[in-house]
Short mmCIF file of C-alpha atoms and ligand atoms in Angstrom, two decimals:
data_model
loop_
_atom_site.label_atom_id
_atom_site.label_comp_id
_atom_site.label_asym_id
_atom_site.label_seq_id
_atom_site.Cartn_x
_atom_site.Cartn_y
_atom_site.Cartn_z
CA UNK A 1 -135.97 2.91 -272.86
CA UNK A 2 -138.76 4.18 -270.22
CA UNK A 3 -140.04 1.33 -267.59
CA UNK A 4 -142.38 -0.24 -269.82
CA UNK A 5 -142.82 -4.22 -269.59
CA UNK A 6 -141.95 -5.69 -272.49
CA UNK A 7 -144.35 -8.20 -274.57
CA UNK A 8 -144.13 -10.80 -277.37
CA UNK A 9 -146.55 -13.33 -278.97
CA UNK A 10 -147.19 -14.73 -282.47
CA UNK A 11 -149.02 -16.92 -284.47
CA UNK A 12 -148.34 -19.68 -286.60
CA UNK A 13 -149.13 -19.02 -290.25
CA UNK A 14 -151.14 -22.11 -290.66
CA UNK A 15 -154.75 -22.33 -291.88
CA UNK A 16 -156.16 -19.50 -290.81
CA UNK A 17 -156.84 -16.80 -287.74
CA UNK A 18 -159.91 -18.36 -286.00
CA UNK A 19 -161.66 -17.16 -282.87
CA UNK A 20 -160.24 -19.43 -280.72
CA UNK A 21 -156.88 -17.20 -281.45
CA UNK A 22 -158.55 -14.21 -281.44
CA UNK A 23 -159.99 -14.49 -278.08
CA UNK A 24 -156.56 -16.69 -277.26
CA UNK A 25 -154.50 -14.29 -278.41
CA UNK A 26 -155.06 -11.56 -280.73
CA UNK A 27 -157.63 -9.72 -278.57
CA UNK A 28 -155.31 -9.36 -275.77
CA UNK A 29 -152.43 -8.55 -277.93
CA UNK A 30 -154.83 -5.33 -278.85
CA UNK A 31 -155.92 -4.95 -275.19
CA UNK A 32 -152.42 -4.88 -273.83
CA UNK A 33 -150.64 -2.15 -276.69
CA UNK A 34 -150.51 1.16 -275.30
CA UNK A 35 -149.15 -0.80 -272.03
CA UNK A 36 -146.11 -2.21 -272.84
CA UNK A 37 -143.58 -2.38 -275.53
CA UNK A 38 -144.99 -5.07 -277.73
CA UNK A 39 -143.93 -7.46 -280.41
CA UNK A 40 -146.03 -9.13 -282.52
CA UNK A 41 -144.68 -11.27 -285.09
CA UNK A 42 -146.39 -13.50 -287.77
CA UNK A 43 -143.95 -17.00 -286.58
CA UNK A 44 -143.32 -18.28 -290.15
CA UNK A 45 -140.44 -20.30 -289.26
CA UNK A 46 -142.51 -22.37 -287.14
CA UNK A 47 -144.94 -22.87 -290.00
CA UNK A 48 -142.94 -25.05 -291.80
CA UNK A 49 -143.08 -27.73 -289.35
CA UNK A 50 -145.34 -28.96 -290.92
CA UNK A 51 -145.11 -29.48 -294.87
CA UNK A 52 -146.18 -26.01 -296.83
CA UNK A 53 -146.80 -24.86 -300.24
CA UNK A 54 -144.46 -21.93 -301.16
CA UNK A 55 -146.77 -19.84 -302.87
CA UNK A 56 -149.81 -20.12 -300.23
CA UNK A 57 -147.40 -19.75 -297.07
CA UNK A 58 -145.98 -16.43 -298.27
CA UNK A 59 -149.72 -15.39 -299.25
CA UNK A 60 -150.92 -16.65 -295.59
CA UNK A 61 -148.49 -14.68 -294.37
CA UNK A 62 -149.11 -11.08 -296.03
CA UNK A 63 -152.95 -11.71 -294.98
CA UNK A 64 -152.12 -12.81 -291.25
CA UNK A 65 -150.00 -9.67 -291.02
CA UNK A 66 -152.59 -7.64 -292.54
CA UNK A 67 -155.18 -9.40 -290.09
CA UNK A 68 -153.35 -8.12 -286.38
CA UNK A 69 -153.17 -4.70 -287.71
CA UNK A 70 -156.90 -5.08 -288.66
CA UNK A 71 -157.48 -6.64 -286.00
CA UNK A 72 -156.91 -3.35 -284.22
CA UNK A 73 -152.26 -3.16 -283.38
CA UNK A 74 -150.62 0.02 -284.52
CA UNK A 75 -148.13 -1.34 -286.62
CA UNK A 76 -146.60 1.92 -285.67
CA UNK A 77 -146.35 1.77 -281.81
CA UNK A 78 -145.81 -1.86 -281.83
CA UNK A 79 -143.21 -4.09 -283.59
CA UNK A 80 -145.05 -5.75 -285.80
CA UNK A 81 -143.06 -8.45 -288.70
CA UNK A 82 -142.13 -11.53 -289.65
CA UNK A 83 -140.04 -13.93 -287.73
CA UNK A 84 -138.01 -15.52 -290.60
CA UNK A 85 -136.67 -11.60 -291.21
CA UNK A 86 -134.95 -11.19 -288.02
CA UNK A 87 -132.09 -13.89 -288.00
CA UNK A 88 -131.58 -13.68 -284.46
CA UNK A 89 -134.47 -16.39 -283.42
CA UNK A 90 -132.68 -19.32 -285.29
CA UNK A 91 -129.70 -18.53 -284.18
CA UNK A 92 -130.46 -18.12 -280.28
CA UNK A 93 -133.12 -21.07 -281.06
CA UNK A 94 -130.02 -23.16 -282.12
CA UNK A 95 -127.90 -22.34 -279.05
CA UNK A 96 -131.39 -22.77 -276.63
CA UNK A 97 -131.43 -26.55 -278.02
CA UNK A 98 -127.83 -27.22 -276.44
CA UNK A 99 -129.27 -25.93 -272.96
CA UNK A 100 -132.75 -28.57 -273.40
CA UNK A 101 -133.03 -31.66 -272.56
CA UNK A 102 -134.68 -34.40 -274.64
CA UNK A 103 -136.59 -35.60 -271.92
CA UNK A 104 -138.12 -31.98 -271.33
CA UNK A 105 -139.45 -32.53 -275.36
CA UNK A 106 -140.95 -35.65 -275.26
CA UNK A 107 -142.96 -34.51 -272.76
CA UNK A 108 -144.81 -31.68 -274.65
CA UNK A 109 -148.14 -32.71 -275.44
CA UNK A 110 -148.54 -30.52 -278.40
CA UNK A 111 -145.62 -32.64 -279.98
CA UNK A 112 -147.46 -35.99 -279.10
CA UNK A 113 -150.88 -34.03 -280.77
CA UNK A 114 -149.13 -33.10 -283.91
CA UNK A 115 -146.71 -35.64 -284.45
CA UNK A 116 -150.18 -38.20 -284.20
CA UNK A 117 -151.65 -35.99 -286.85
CA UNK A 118 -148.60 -35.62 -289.45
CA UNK A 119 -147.46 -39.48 -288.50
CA UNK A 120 -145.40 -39.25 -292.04
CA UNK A 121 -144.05 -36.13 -291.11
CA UNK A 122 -142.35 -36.46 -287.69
CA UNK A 123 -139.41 -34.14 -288.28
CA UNK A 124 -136.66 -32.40 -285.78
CA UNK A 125 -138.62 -29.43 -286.33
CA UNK A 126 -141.71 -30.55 -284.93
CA UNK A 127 -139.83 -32.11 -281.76
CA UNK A 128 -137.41 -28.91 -281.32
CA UNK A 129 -140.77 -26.43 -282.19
CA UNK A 130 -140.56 -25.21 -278.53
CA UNK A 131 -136.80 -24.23 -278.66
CA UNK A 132 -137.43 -21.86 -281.00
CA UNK A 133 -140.73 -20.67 -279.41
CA UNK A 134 -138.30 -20.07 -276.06
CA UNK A 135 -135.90 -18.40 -278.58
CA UNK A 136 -138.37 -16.38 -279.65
CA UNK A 137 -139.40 -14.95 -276.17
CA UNK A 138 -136.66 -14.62 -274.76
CA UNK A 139 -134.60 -13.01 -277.30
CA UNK A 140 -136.28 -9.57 -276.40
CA UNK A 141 -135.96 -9.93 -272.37
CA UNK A 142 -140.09 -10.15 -272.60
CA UNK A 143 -141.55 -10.34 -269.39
CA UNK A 144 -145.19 -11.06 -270.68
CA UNK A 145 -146.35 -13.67 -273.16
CA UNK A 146 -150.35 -13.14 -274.02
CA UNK A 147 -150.99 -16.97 -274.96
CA UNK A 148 -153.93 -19.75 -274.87
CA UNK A 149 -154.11 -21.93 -272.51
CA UNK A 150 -152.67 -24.47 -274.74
CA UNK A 151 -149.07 -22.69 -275.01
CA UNK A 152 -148.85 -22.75 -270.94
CA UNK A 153 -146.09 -26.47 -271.24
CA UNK A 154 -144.41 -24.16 -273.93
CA UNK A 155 -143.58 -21.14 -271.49
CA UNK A 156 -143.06 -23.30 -268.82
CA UNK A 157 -140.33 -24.65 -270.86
CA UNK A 158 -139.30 -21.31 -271.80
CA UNK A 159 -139.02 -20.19 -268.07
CA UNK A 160 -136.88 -23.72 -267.18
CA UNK A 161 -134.27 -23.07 -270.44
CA UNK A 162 -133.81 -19.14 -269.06
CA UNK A 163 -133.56 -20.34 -265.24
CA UNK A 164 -131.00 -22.99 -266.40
CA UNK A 165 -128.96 -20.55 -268.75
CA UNK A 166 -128.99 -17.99 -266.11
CA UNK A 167 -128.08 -20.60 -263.36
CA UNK A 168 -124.67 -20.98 -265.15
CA UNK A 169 -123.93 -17.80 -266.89
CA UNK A 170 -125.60 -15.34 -264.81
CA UNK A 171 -128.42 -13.07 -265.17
CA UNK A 172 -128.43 -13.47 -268.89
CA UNK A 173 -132.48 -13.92 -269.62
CA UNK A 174 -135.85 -12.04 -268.05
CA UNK A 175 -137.53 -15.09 -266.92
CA UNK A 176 -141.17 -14.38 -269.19
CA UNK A 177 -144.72 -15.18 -267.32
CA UNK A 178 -147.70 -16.15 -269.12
CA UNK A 179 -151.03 -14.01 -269.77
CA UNK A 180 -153.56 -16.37 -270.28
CA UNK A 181 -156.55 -14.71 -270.14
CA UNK A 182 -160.36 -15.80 -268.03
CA UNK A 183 -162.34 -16.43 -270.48
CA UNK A 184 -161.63 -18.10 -273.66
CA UNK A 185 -158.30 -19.72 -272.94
CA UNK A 186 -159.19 -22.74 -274.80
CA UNK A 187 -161.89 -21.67 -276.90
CA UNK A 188 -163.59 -25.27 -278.38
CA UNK A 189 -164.35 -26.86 -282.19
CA UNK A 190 -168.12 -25.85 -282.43
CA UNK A 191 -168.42 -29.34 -283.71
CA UNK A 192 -166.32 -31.58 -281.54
CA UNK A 193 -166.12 -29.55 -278.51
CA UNK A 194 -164.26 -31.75 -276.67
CA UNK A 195 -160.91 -30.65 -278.60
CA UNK A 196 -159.45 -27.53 -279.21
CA UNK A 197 -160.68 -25.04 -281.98
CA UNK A 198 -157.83 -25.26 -284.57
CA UNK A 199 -156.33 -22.95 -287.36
CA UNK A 200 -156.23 -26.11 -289.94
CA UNK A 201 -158.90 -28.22 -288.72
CA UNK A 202 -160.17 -29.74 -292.55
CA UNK A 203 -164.07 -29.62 -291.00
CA UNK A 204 -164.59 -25.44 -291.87
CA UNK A 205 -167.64 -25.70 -289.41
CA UNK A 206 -165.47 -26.69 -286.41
CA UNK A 207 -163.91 -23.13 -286.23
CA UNK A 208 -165.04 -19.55 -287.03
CA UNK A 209 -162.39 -17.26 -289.78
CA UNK A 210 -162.22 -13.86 -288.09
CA UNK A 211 -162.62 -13.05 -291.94
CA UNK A 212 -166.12 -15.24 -292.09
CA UNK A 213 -169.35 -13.66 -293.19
CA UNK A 214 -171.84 -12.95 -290.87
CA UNK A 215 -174.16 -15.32 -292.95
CA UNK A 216 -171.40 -17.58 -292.36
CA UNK A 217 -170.78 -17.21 -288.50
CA UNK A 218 -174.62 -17.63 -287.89
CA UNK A 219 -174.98 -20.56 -290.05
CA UNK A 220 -171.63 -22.38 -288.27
CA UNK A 221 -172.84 -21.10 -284.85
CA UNK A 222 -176.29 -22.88 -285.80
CA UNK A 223 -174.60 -25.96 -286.50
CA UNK A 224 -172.54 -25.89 -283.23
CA UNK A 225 -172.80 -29.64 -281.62
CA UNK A 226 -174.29 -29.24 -278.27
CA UNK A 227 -176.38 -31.91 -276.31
CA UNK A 228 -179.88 -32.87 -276.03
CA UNK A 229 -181.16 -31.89 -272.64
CA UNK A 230 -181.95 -28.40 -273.35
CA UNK A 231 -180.63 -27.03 -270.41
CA UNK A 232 -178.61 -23.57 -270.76
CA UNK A 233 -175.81 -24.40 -267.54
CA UNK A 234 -171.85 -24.18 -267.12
CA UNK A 235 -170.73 -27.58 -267.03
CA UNK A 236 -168.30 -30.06 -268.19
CA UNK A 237 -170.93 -32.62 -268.60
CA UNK A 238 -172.03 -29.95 -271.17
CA UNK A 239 -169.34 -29.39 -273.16
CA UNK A 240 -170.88 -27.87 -276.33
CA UNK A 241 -173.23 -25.56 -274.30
CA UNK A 242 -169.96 -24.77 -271.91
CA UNK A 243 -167.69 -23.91 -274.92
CA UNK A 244 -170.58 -21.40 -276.33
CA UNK A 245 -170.59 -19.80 -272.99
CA UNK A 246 -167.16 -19.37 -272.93
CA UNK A 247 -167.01 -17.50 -276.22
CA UNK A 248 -170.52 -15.41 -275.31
CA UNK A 249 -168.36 -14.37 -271.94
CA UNK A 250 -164.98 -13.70 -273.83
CA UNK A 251 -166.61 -11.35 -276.10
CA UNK A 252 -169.03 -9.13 -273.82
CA UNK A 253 -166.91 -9.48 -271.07
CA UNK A 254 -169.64 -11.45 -268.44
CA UNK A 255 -168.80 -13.96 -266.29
CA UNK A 256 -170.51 -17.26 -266.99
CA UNK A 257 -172.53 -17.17 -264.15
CA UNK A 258 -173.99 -13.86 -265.72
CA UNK A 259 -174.17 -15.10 -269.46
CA UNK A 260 -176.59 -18.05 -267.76
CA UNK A 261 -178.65 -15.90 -265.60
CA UNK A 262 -179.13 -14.23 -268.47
CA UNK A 263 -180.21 -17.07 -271.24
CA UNK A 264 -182.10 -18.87 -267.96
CA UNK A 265 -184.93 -20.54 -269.83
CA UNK A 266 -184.57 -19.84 -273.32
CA UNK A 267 -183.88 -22.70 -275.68
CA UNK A 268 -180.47 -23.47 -277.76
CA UNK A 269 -181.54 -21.56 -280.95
CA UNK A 270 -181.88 -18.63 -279.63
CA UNK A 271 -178.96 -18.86 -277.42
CA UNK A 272 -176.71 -19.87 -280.58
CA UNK A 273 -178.38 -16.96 -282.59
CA UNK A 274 -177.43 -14.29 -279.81
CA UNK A 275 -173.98 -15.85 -279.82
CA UNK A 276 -173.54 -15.75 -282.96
CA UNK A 277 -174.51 -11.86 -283.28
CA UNK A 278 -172.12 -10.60 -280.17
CA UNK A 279 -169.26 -12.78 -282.52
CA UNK A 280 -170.51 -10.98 -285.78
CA UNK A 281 -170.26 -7.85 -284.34
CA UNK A 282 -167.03 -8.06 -282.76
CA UNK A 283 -165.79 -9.59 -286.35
CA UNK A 284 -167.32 -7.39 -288.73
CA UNK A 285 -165.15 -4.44 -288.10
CA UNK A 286 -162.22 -6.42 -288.32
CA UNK A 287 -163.24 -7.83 -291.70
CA UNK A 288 -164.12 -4.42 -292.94
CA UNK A 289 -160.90 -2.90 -292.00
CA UNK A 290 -159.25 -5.99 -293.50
CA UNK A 291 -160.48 -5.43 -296.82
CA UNK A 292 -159.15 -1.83 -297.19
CA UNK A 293 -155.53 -2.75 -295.66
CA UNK A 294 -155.22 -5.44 -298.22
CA UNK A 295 -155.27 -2.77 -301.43
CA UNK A 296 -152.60 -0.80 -299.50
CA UNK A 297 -149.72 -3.12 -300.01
CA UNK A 298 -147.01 -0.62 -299.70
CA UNK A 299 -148.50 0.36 -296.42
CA UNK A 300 -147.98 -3.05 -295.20
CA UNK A 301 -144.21 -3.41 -296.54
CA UNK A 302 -143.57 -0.50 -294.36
CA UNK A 303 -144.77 -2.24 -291.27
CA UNK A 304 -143.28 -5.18 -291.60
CA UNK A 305 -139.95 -3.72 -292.55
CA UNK A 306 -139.43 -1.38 -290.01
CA UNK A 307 -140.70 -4.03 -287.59
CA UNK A 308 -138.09 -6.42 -288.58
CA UNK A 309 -135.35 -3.43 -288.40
CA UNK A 310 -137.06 -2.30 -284.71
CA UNK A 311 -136.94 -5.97 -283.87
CA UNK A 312 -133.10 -6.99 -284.95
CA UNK A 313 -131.87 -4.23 -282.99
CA UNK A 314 -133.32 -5.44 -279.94
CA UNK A 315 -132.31 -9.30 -281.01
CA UNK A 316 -128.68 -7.81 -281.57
CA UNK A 317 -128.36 -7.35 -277.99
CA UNK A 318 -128.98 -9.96 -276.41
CA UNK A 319 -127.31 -12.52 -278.99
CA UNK A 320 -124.09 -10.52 -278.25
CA UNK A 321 -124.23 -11.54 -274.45
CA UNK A 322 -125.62 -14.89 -275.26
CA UNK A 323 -122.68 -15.56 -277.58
CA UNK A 324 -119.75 -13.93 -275.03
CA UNK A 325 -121.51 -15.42 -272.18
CA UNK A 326 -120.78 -18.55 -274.33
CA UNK A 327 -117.40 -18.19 -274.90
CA UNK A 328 -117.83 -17.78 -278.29
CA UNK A 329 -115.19 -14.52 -280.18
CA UNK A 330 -116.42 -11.21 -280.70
CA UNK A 331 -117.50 -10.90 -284.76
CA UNK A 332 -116.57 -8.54 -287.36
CA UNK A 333 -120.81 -8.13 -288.41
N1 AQP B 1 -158.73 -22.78 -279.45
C1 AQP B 1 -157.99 -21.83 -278.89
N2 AQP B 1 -158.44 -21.14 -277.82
C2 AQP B 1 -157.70 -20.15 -277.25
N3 AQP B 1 -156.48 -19.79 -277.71
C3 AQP B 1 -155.99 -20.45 -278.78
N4 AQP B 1 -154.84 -20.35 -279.48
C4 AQP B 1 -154.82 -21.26 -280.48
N5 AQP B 1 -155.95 -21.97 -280.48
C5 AQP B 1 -156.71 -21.50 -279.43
C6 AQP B 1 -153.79 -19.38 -279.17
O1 AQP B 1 -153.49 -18.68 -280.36
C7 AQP B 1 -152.11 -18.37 -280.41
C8 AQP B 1 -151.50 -18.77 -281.70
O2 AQP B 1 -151.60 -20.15 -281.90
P1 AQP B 1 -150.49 -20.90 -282.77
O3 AQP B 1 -150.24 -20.19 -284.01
O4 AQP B 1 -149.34 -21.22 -281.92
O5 AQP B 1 -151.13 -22.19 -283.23
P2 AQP B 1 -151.82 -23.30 -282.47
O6 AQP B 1 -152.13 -22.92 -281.10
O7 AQP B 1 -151.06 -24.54 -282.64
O8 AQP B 1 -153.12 -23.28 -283.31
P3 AQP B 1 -153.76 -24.44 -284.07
O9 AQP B 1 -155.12 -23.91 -284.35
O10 AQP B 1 -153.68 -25.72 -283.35
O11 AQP B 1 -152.90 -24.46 -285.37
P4 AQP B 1 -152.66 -25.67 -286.29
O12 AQP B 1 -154.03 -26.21 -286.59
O13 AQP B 1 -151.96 -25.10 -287.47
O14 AQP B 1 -151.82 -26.65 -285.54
C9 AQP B 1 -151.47 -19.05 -279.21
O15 AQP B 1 -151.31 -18.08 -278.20
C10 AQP B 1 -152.49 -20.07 -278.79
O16 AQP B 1 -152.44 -20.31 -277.41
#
């Protein structure tokens, strides 16, 4: 292999791919390709912590696959697939939870968040979610995770489970950093924008599909809850306002300072209208691609198959010196 770093991110193939993972996630993922040797994997196996329908998971997660590659990866150059095809993350994910502590867990907000919003469905899973999301990561010796801001506890984790596996066995793990990019870290629900913008939120205006409409992006942008003082400024006593500046500056690539010199004096509508255009804009490509991958299903098999085969290679690896460094017997498979 030639000296190129080595990334990996995912999504969760919940709800679906909003804005707030686009400009999270996804839009780095495409920034970052030709840079490093990237894997980008659709994490179903984290899915299921919460309760799923069979037949809508495995459609969610043929369309979220279909979605990074129109999004803009080469499904070529990259190593693009499914998580729950390359065995090697629930097995290292298994050994990882013998190396974590339980206090470590119940500190992870995220786990707090969710297990408050599936109270009947507080389930190992959900407490041991970021095991496997250190599993994941570190499985492939990745030195760069592109993630939200949200994720940051997560890879901090990740880093502590490597440092401690590493302080006893020896130099076993990379120890990953996080990308978490300027703008758009924590991109807001455009109607409580106080809390994150979320994949299954049940209110459809909170978040924006990268698959809406443009109809539909203005008319949710035009909805957005903002505040009543009119006033077009970067603040946290503004968080509406804030949050649509953060989105305007993710997109075009202007600071905030910029984006408010240049709406100085012009009212909310037309600021959410201009908003909503730079999103359209950016989206609309995406959807259009989108459409034609979808009728190509044997296009997407490929991917995802030689992704998985690209990917267990490089699992195989570092299981073996997981498992020796272990003390566990050399297998037969
Ligand atoms: N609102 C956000 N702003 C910026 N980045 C975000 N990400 C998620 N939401 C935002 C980033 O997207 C990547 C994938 O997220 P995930 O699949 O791990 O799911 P999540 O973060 O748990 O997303 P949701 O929307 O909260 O899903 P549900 O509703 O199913 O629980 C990550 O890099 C994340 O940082």
């Amino acid at each position: 292999m030639d000296d190129k770093k080595i990334i990996f991110s995912g999504i969760q193939p919940t709800g679906c791919i909003t804005l707030g993972n686009y400009v999270g996630a996804l839009k780095n993922w495409v920034d970052l390709q030709h840079d490093y040797h990237c894997l980008f994997s659709v994490v179903d196996l984290h899915s299921i912590t919460v309760r799923q329908d069979p037949k809508l998971l495995r459609k969610r997660c043929m369309e979220f696959l279909t979605q990074y590659l129109a999004a803009g990866i080469d499904g070529e150059e990259n190593i693009v697939y499914f998580q729950s095809h390359v065995p090697g993350h629930a097995e290292l994910g298994w050994i990882l939870n013998c190396y974590t502590y339980m206090g470590e867990l119940n500190r992870m907000t995220q786990f707090k968040d969710k297990s408050a919003k599936h109270a009947d469905n507080i389930n190992a899973g959900l407490f041991t979610y970021p095991v496997l999301m250190a599993a994941d990561i570190l499985l492939y010796q990745t030195d760069l995770v592109p993630v939200g801001v949200d994720q940051k506890q997560h890879l901090e984790l990740a880093r502590d489970i490597a440092g401690r596996f590493n302080g006893i066995y020896g130099d076993v793990f990379k120890v990953p950093e996080a990308f978490i990019p300027k703008e758009g870290a924590r991109i807001m629900s455009l109607q409580d924008p106080t809390s994150k913008m979320s994949k299954s939120d049940p209110n459809v205006n909170g978040f924006i599909s990268i698959l809406d409409d443009t109809d539909t992006i203005m008319r949710k942008f035009k909805k957005a809850v903002t505040d009543s003082d009119g006033l077009i400024a970067y603040s946290d006593d503004k968080p509406g306002i804030k949050n649509l500046i953060n989105i305007y500056s993710a997109i075009t690539h202007k600071t905030p300072d910029e984006v408010v010199a240049e709406f100085d004096g012009m009212g909310y509508g037309q600021f959410k209208t201009a908003v909503g255009e730079v999103v359209s804009d950016e989206l609309r490509p995406i959807r259009e691609r989108y459409e034609d991958l979808s009728k190509n299903k044997d296009y997407i098999t490929k991917i995802y198959t030689q992704g998985a085969q690209r990917a267990a290679g490089m699992a195989r690896r570092t299981l073996n010196k997981v498992k020796r460094k272990v003390g566990y017997v050399d297998g037969v498979l």
